[in-house]
Amino acid sequence: MTVFDLAGDAFFEDPYPTYRRMRTEQPAYHCPKTNLWFVSRHRDVADALARPDLFSSSAGNALSDSPLRVGKTLGSIDPPRHDELRRIIIRGVTPVRIELVLPWIRAELARRVEVLSPRRQCDLVTDISRPLLFGALGRMLGLGPDSARKASELSERLFRGHAGPAGPALAEDDRAVVIALLTEELARRRVERDDDLFSILIAAQAAGAPLSDAEIVANMMTVLLAGNASIGHFLPNLMHALWCHPDQRSRVMADPSLVDAAIEEAIRWDTSTQCFARMTSAPTEIAGLPIPPGARIALLYASANRDETAIADADRFDITRGKVRHFGFGFGPHICLGASATRSMLRAILRDLLVALGDFDIDVATAERVRHLMVRGFKSLPIIW
Ligand code: HEM
């Protein structure tokens, strides 16, 4: 039986050849080191996501989840409670609310580009992606400037792989600090209501919605941290994909109506959220292999997105591909709550960024990768223009 190296430099540099081998050689692979079952084929991922009763989220959807989250956040509960909670939380991320934050994003991007322009180089992660997207999500949530700054500092420690590439996204101590910070904000926001996610959840609670304080705080934490980790890492992946394909970058620059297609194809081709976890609630079988109950399953969305038995020529980045079924935003009851917010924010950013940076170059030799199985992105991505 093959043992796949899911922790080495080569894997983090480019995991797709390993995923391909997993799909052909062992589509349900039990990793002896982590005790996780990796599911890599498109059809098996789709089947699992269609059966939330059998592939449950109630033990958390991270490879290693936190008791501070499990059972309270959308990603760590099953229907029907999940659907009830989601109907409340989704009120905070309607297209109208996202529109409200776009002018700030564009103005902040312009300001940053102006400051950086004399140097004609920057780190896309720390100078643009993280501050911009963290600021935007902080605004959507309604965090005060102090809390937003503290949360942003903490988020820098996200997915650092401090306990290995399958370890917790954030150390438990840091998580407790975020919870304390959001609990303080909750008390403040009960008095100072505004037009943001915090206020919406407080108002829903006051109107009798079944939503505890612990659930408000835990879900705010998910939007703040998980939302940031995913979109903050994805913008560099998107720019990297366009840099790797200069012909397609030129087409997007010449025709901004292709921006949406470029975003969608990059989410399929090189998503920042490579996998999410489920736990089996009963004995089952995947790709002919018996799986016991209580097994922790890593659904490799990024591998399924490159499965050539479901998506033609799946390794090719092609912004003219048209609609295909991919799992960049998941599927089923847990499909990403922030997908339309993400698309709108990235559309606003990419249009302006390509105009500002033109034929930018990337210094791949000094770029640094995140080393975590769940998140693909860069810790640092130096660009020159
Ligand atoms: C490129 C950016 C993003 C990507 C690739 C992404 C990807 C995903 C994926 C794959 C899932 C499914 C998780 C699962 O199957 O267990 C998910 C769920 C979720 N996402 Fe995103 N996401 C992104 C941005 C965001 C943003 C900006 C927010 C916040 C506004 C957000 C909030 C959430 C929430 C709350 C869930 C849990 C939904 C549920 O369980 O019902 N995401 N995301």
XYZ file of C-alpha atoms and ligand atoms in Angstrom:
428
model
C 0.000 0.000 0.000
C 1.368 3.431 -1.000
C 2.097 5.996 1.677
C 1.591 9.511 0.306
C 3.782 12.324 1.574
C 1.319 15.026 2.589
C 3.778 17.062 4.626
C 6.868 17.597 2.463
C 8.084 20.659 0.546
C 7.192 19.167 -2.840
C 3.610 18.549 -1.709
C 3.109 22.115 -0.460
C 4.730 23.577 -3.563
C 2.370 21.646 -5.847
C -0.048 19.134 -4.287
C -1.859 18.372 -7.554
C 0.401 15.526 -8.808
C -0.065 13.795 -5.426
C -3.834 14.254 -5.600
C -3.806 12.747 -9.101
C -1.969 9.663 -7.826
C -4.350 9.391 -4.888
C -7.351 9.472 -7.252
C -5.935 6.640 -9.370
C -4.155 4.516 -6.768
C -6.108 4.967 -3.518
C -9.160 7.216 -3.859
C -9.978 6.613 -0.190
C -6.604 6.798 1.536
C -6.115 6.202 5.239
C -3.116 8.221 6.420
C -1.406 6.313 9.222
C 0.226 9.430 10.699
C -2.883 11.600 11.059
C -5.533 8.851 11.214
C -7.476 10.810 8.579
C -9.197 9.289 5.548
C -8.532 11.340 2.417
C -11.219 11.213 -0.294
C -9.962 12.559 -3.607
C -12.350 11.743 -6.482
C -15.035 14.160 -7.701
C -17.813 11.552 -7.534
C -16.965 10.439 -3.975
C -16.718 14.010 -2.683
C -20.075 14.827 -4.325
C -21.699 11.708 -2.819
C -20.380 12.483 0.665
C -21.586 16.097 0.549
C -25.037 14.917 -0.502
C -25.289 12.756 2.676
C -24.820 15.078 5.695
C -26.552 12.441 7.854
C -23.779 9.906 7.111
C -20.922 12.379 6.684
C -21.627 14.609 9.648
C -20.202 18.033 10.445
C -21.116 17.770 14.115
C -17.554 16.912 15.168
C -16.311 20.010 13.311
C -15.323 20.605 9.689
C -11.628 21.327 10.312
C -9.122 18.471 10.273
C -8.529 19.159 13.932
C -11.312 21.206 15.466
C -11.675 23.217 18.648
C -14.135 22.619 21.499
C -14.589 26.399 21.493
C -16.245 26.080 18.048
C -17.751 22.633 17.696
C -21.537 22.491 18.066
C -21.948 26.271 17.814
C -20.793 27.358 14.349
C -22.526 26.699 11.036
C -19.659 24.520 9.882
C -19.853 22.284 12.948
C -23.542 21.408 13.229
C -25.870 19.307 11.100
C -29.338 20.005 9.711
C -31.990 20.757 10.904
C -30.383 23.083 13.527
C -27.773 24.110 10.952
C -30.409 25.292 8.488
C -32.266 27.219 11.200
C -29.084 29.055 12.253
C -27.967 29.645 8.668
C -31.269 31.376 7.815
C -30.490 33.915 10.570
C -26.792 34.465 9.857
C -27.232 34.807 6.099
C -29.149 38.067 6.673
C -25.782 39.679 7.371
C -24.213 38.813 4.024
C -26.894 39.808 1.517
C -25.695 41.421 -1.761
C -27.023 44.799 -0.582
C -24.846 44.660 2.549
C -21.799 43.637 0.566
C -22.335 46.551 -1.833
C -21.994 48.860 1.180
C -18.416 47.735 1.830
C -17.192 47.885 -1.801
C -16.508 51.658 -1.920
C -14.237 51.277 1.136
C -12.381 48.380 -0.519
C -11.764 50.340 -3.713
C -10.676 53.486 -1.883
C -8.350 51.542 0.435
C -6.835 49.644 -2.497
C -6.200 52.913 -4.360
C -4.605 54.411 -1.245
C -2.345 51.408 -0.755
C -1.296 51.284 -4.406
C -0.450 54.998 -4.306
C 1.741 54.550 -1.216
C 3.464 51.501 -2.736
C 3.886 52.896 -6.246
C 7.259 54.667 -5.821
C 8.798 51.305 -4.825
C 7.054 49.409 -7.624
C 7.243 46.277 -5.527
C 5.437 44.891 -2.508
C 4.356 41.759 -0.708
C 0.914 40.995 -2.064
C -0.034 39.162 1.140
C 0.966 41.642 3.846
C 0.694 44.903 1.882
C -2.542 44.330 0.001
C -4.498 41.112 0.466
C -4.571 40.717 4.231
C -5.130 44.336 5.327
C -7.689 44.965 2.594
C -9.779 41.870 3.151
C -9.476 41.914 6.914
C -10.587 45.534 6.920
C -13.539 44.688 4.671
C -14.719 41.755 6.796
C -14.179 43.739 10.016
C -16.487 46.389 8.551
C -19.118 43.831 7.545
C -19.050 42.447 11.060
C -19.078 45.863 12.693
C -15.836 45.600 14.715
C -14.470 48.758 16.267
C -10.997 49.831 14.993
C -9.203 48.494 18.105
C -10.793 45.057 17.928
C -10.272 44.929 14.157
C -6.556 45.633 14.649
C -6.188 43.012 17.418
C -8.114 40.429 15.401
C -5.948 41.165 12.397
C -2.762 40.609 14.415
C -4.096 37.289 15.666
C -5.088 36.189 12.210
C -1.495 36.418 11.090
C -0.900 33.345 13.197
C -3.639 31.413 11.388
C -2.621 28.260 9.530
C 0.999 28.611 10.546
C 1.033 24.859 11.061
C 2.253 25.218 14.670
C 0.964 21.717 15.416
C 1.751 20.210 12.022
C -0.023 20.514 8.656
C -3.201 18.831 9.943
C -3.186 20.665 13.287
C -5.583 23.332 14.581
C -5.927 26.434 12.399
C -5.161 28.685 15.376
C -3.570 27.804 18.706
C -6.174 27.329 21.442
C -4.811 30.281 23.498
C -5.144 32.636 20.545
C -8.633 31.339 19.895
C -9.585 32.130 23.501
C -8.295 35.693 22.977
C -10.494 36.128 19.865
C -13.502 34.827 21.781
C -12.855 37.237 24.679
C -12.507 40.089 22.198
C -15.750 39.228 20.403
C -17.585 38.753 23.715
C -16.543 42.298 24.695
C -17.700 43.563 21.307
C -21.034 41.806 21.772
C -21.629 43.668 25.050
C -20.679 46.974 23.388
C -22.866 46.316 20.353
C -25.954 45.655 22.447
C -25.875 49.377 23.250
C -24.411 50.696 19.999
C -26.418 49.094 17.202
C -25.474 49.759 13.609
C -26.010 48.220 10.189
C -23.686 45.208 10.397
C -23.644 41.460 11.081
C -23.262 41.877 14.855
C -26.305 44.162 15.031
C -28.346 41.861 12.796
C -27.715 38.876 15.052
C -28.418 40.906 18.226
C -31.675 42.200 16.716
C -32.671 38.672 15.661
C -31.992 37.428 19.192
C -34.017 40.289 20.709
C -36.881 39.416 18.343
C -36.934 35.864 19.727
C -34.700 33.960 17.281
C -33.202 30.885 18.971
C -29.630 32.130 19.044
C -27.415 32.067 22.122
C -24.638 34.547 22.915
C -22.095 31.713 22.549
C -23.446 30.995 19.051
C -23.231 34.665 18.044
C -19.615 34.864 19.211
C -18.549 31.523 17.674
C -20.111 32.343 14.305
C -18.627 35.839 14.268
C -15.286 34.176 14.903
C -15.820 31.871 11.910
C -16.674 34.722 9.581
C -13.755 36.746 10.875
C -11.062 34.076 10.927
C -12.168 31.422 8.437
C -13.558 34.043 6.051
C -10.272 35.901 6.175
C -8.093 32.833 5.867
C -9.941 31.710 2.772
C -10.320 34.974 0.892
C -7.026 36.430 2.167
C -5.118 33.455 0.817
C -7.159 33.221 -2.339
C -6.357 36.658 -3.779
C -2.611 35.796 -3.980
C -3.507 32.401 -5.524
C -5.617 34.186 -8.128
C -2.837 36.651 -9.010
C -0.351 33.766 -9.123
C -2.619 31.802 -11.510
C -2.850 34.827 -13.829
C 0.909 35.360 -13.667
C 1.481 31.689 -14.612
C -0.795 32.207 -17.648
C 0.233 35.533 -19.220
C -1.950 35.032 -22.311
C -5.058 34.759 -20.134
C -3.979 37.653 -17.937
C -3.707 39.821 -21.073
C -7.193 38.813 -22.125
C -8.652 39.802 -18.745
C -6.772 43.109 -18.843
C -8.096 43.838 -22.325
C -11.639 42.810 -21.465
C -12.674 43.399 -17.830
C -15.915 41.494 -18.460
C -13.712 38.355 -18.149
C -12.873 39.150 -14.512
C -15.705 36.980 -13.134
C -14.656 34.022 -15.290
C -11.043 34.386 -14.131
C -12.104 34.376 -10.464
C -14.318 31.309 -10.902
C -11.681 29.358 -12.806
C -8.997 30.208 -10.228
C -11.284 28.990 -7.425
C -11.641 25.702 -9.266
C -8.008 25.430 -10.336
C -6.200 26.486 -7.163
C -8.584 27.054 -4.283
C -7.372 28.358 -0.934
C -9.596 25.851 0.902
C -8.149 22.513 -0.181
C -10.248 20.261 2.034
C -12.821 20.134 4.824
C -13.587 17.355 7.288
C -16.613 15.236 8.135
C -17.139 12.312 10.519
C -18.897 9.087 9.552
C -21.972 8.392 11.666
C -22.270 4.725 10.568
C -20.188 2.083 8.770
C -19.945 2.901 5.074
C -17.881 2.338 1.945
C -15.967 4.774 -0.243
C -14.402 3.697 -3.539
C -14.893 0.060 -2.495
C -13.136 0.490 0.841
C -14.976 -0.156 4.114
C -14.912 2.899 6.412
C -15.755 2.525 10.109
C -18.147 4.783 12.012
C -16.413 7.700 13.769
C -13.785 7.986 11.008
C -12.524 11.502 10.314
C -12.790 12.093 6.576
C -10.892 14.797 4.706
C -12.862 15.654 1.585
C -10.244 16.915 -0.867
C -12.224 19.569 -2.737
C -9.060 20.738 -4.525
C -8.420 17.238 -5.881
C -12.041 16.746 -6.970
C -11.755 20.065 -8.860
C -8.919 18.558 -10.915
C -10.595 15.186 -11.537
C -10.454 14.677 -15.286
C -13.209 12.036 -15.161
C -15.626 14.831 -14.177
C -14.046 17.984 -15.668
C -12.439 17.869 -19.127
C -8.740 18.769 -19.220
C -9.000 19.630 -15.535
C -5.324 20.541 -15.008
C -5.578 23.322 -17.575
C -6.325 26.837 -16.292
C -8.824 28.149 -18.805
C -10.920 31.234 -18.175
C -13.101 30.402 -21.198
C -14.052 27.002 -19.781
C -17.636 27.946 -18.927
C -19.651 26.538 -16.040
C -18.427 23.296 -14.468
C -19.381 21.676 -11.191
C -16.551 22.360 -8.755
C -16.195 22.386 -4.972
C -14.251 25.616 -4.518
C -17.121 26.832 -2.329
C -18.197 23.348 -1.202
C -21.636 21.922 -1.933
C -24.798 20.880 -0.054
C -26.084 22.430 3.188
C -22.655 23.815 4.117
C -21.936 25.532 0.804
C -19.953 28.702 1.504
C -22.049 31.405 3.112
C -19.626 34.034 1.868
C -19.470 32.937 -1.792
C -21.318 35.897 -3.265
C -19.532 38.328 -0.920
C -16.254 36.800 -2.064
C -17.092 37.111 -5.746
C -18.166 40.764 -5.353
C -15.122 41.762 -3.281
C -12.672 40.032 -5.606
C -14.340 41.501 -8.702
C -13.892 45.021 -7.298
C -10.273 44.319 -6.320
C -9.114 42.452 -9.424
C -10.398 45.054 -11.877
C -8.507 47.864 -10.128
C -5.441 45.798 -9.266
C -4.818 44.703 -12.857
C -5.079 48.295 -14.049
C -2.699 49.465 -11.297
C -0.105 46.692 -11.556
C -0.292 45.997 -15.302
C 2.258 43.400 -16.402
C 3.364 42.602 -12.876
C 6.023 40.009 -12.176
C 6.298 37.606 -9.220
C 9.541 36.763 -7.458
C 8.752 33.062 -6.972
C 12.227 32.358 -5.617
C 11.511 34.327 -2.431
C 7.786 33.549 -2.171
C 6.840 31.480 0.863
C 4.044 28.924 0.954
C 1.579 28.190 3.763
C 2.215 24.641 4.953
C -1.201 23.371 5.970
C -3.375 20.654 4.437
C -6.544 22.736 4.615
C -5.277 26.016 3.287
C -3.283 26.696 0.149
C -1.780 30.119 -0.200
C 1.303 32.171 0.445
C 2.737 33.586 3.635
C 4.570 35.975 1.379
C 4.256 36.694 -2.372
C 6.657 39.407 -3.594
C 5.429 41.200 -6.717
C 7.178 43.748 -8.913
C 5.540 46.075 -11.455
C -12.088 32.582 -1.696
C -12.809 32.702 -0.599
C -13.554 31.569 0.048
C -13.501 30.223 -0.197
C -12.639 29.479 -1.228
C -14.439 29.595 0.726
C -14.695 28.244 0.767
C -15.628 27.650 1.593
C -15.964 26.256 1.574
C -15.339 25.207 0.654
C -16.925 26.042 2.508
C -17.603 24.713 2.843
C -17.094 24.148 4.132
C -17.523 22.703 4.367
O -17.787 21.986 3.395
O -17.575 22.281 5.530
C -17.192 27.312 3.145
C -18.102 27.516 4.163
C -18.280 28.728 4.793
N -17.759 29.935 4.422
Fe -16.460 30.264 2.896
N -15.007 30.555 1.503
C -14.520 31.773 1.129
C -14.829 33.011 1.656
C -15.681 33.217 2.710
C -15.971 34.503 3.287
C -15.397 35.835 2.810
C -16.828 34.282 4.321
C -17.468 35.280 5.250
C -18.184 36.314 4.828
C -17.088 32.856 4.380
C -17.903 32.246 5.297
C -18.186 30.896 5.321
C -19.045 30.273 6.311
C -19.739 30.966 7.485
C -19.102 28.909 5.984
C -19.888 27.809 6.717
C -21.226 27.639 6.037
C -22.059 26.492 6.591
O -21.500 25.555 7.168
O -23.293 26.563 6.445
N -16.386 32.233 3.394
N -16.389 28.285 2.562
